[in-house]
Every structure is written in C-alpha cells, then in structure tokens.
Amino acid sequence: MDRIPILKLGKFLLVTIQVDMHDRLALALQDDLMAQITTHRARGVLIDISALDIVDSFIGRMLANIAGTARILDAATVVVGMQPSVAITLVELGLSLPGVQTALNIDRGMELLRAAGETEGTVRDGREVS
Amino acid sequence: MDRIPILKLGKFLLVTIQVDMHDRLALALQDDLMAQITTHRARGVLIDISALDIVDSFIGRMLANIAGTARILDAATVVVGMQPSVAITLVELGLSLPGVQTALNIDRGMELLRAAGETEGTVRDGREVS
C-alpha cells in the first residue's frame, strides 16, 4: 500500500482511511487530494475515519492541513464516521481539530457540503439554485 | 486492521478494499456486508477495488460470493474502479467474475444501481418513476 485511493462522488471526493498513516503516506494523500480537487473541480472532501481506533496529534495535524489546503482551493472538508471513543480521547487530550468540520456519517457529511455549496451559490428570483 | 469499513451512501453501501485480503478478513467483510444490507435495507453494494494491483482467484471468488449472497437479499453488486492492468490479467487468466457487474467509477456504478432500481420500480402513466 503506497497510496490511499480517492473516490469521486459527484462534486465531492471521498477518502477512507483504513491503514496506519505514516509520514510519506500522509504527504502522498495530501498531494493526491489537492491534484484531484483541481482535476475534478471538486467542491468538497469527505474523509472517513470510521476504521481508526486512535487519532493522535499526527493524524489530527494531517486532517487540519488537508482542510486548510483544500479551503484555499475552494473545497470544504468534512471528517465523518469518527468513533465515539476517538472523540472522547480527542477532547481529553485537548486536540480540537481546528478548522475541520465533522459529521456523523457520509450522508450527513454530504448534506453539510451541499448546504455549504448552496449558501455560496447564486440566488435567482429569491429561490436558491441547487 | 480486522474489519473493512462499510459506508452508507443513501440507499447503497460502499466498500473500499485497500488492504491485502486474507480468509478471515474476507469472511468478516461478507458477514458485515450482509448484516448492513439487512439493517439499512440497502438496494445496492458498490465495491471499489481501485487500490488493488492484483485480483487473483481468491478475490474473484470473494466478489462472486458477495454478489451472489447480496442478490438473494435483493441488493445488486457493482465492482468499480478496476485498474486496466487488472482487467487484462483477469481475461488472460480466464477469470470472468461470474454474476458480478462492473463500472468504471463510483458515479457510473451508482447510475447503474439507480437504473436497475428504476427498472424494478413502479411505472406510472407510461413514465418512469425516478
């Protein structure tokens, strides 16, 4: 495994993190993701971490970096599927995932991204254009 | 890694295979998937294998088993993201993935599943109900 696959879901990109992240893999993921945002003109990135039992400061920083870089490329980032125990540990450790939005699952994450897109989108005749 | 995460995407389930499959992992995936189809009343399963460089007879049999069992539970299975080299090798080896539908990517796979659902669905006034 030298690459984490990035899936295109309509206007959004989806990444499922299943393996232990190390420096090089995290950097490769970041590079790939930014390239794909540009190629597909993606408006949002969903990162699923339901397979992760631990989110340490390294993963936290990676998520924050991805969200920050994606934002500059005009794409929102939502982290989905966090296990309750991971959320508890994050709060206990004082890691707040700055700048990273979270949602319970993919469906809710996509709703969040769509809602964000609509707010930014054009409004014609007083109606929102989806 | 003892479990492959299964993501819910609306009426469908999505599995991304990123790690080397072994017997126990394949069985666990099959069990989890069937449980989730029942829980979420899913109409389709998307299996992304874009991260796999090799699809041998073991993986091929696992995909066929999943598709067969899902069909009995009234859910269609589509394998997406197969690398061109994997497709070439499959044909050369004479492995035809019986009963398994394939699509280029997730978007096309979801179209295929939606189209299958519509064909089975109600037709009113001669128009298809989406």
Tab-separated table of C-alpha atoms in Angstrom, chain A residues 11 43 74 113-124 127-130:
chain	number	residue	atom	x	y	z
A	11	LYS	CA	-18.939	17.022	-6.990
A	43	ARG	CA	-16.330	21.402	-4.090
A	74	ASP	CA	-12.242	26.429	-2.549
A	113	LEU	CA	-21.259	20.033	1.937
A	114	ARG	CA	-24.352	20.555	-0.244
A	115	ALA	CA	-25.758	23.099	2.214
A	116	ALA	CA	-22.422	24.944	2.251
A	117	GLY	CA	-22.395	24.944	-1.576
A	118	GLU	CA	-25.929	26.322	-1.769
A	119	THR	CA	-25.225	29.135	0.651
A	120	GLU	CA	-22.291	30.182	-1.510
A	121	GLY	CA	-24.219	29.603	-4.775
A	122	THR	CA	-26.217	32.027	-6.857
A	123	VAL	CA	-29.686	33.020	-5.702
A	124	ARG	CA	-32.111	33.819	-8.535
A	127	ARG	CA	-35.053	30.940	-4.824
A	128	GLU	CA	-31.930	29.004	-4.061
A	129	VAL	CA	-30.284	27.343	-7.030
A	130	SER	CA	-29.152	23.862	-6.109
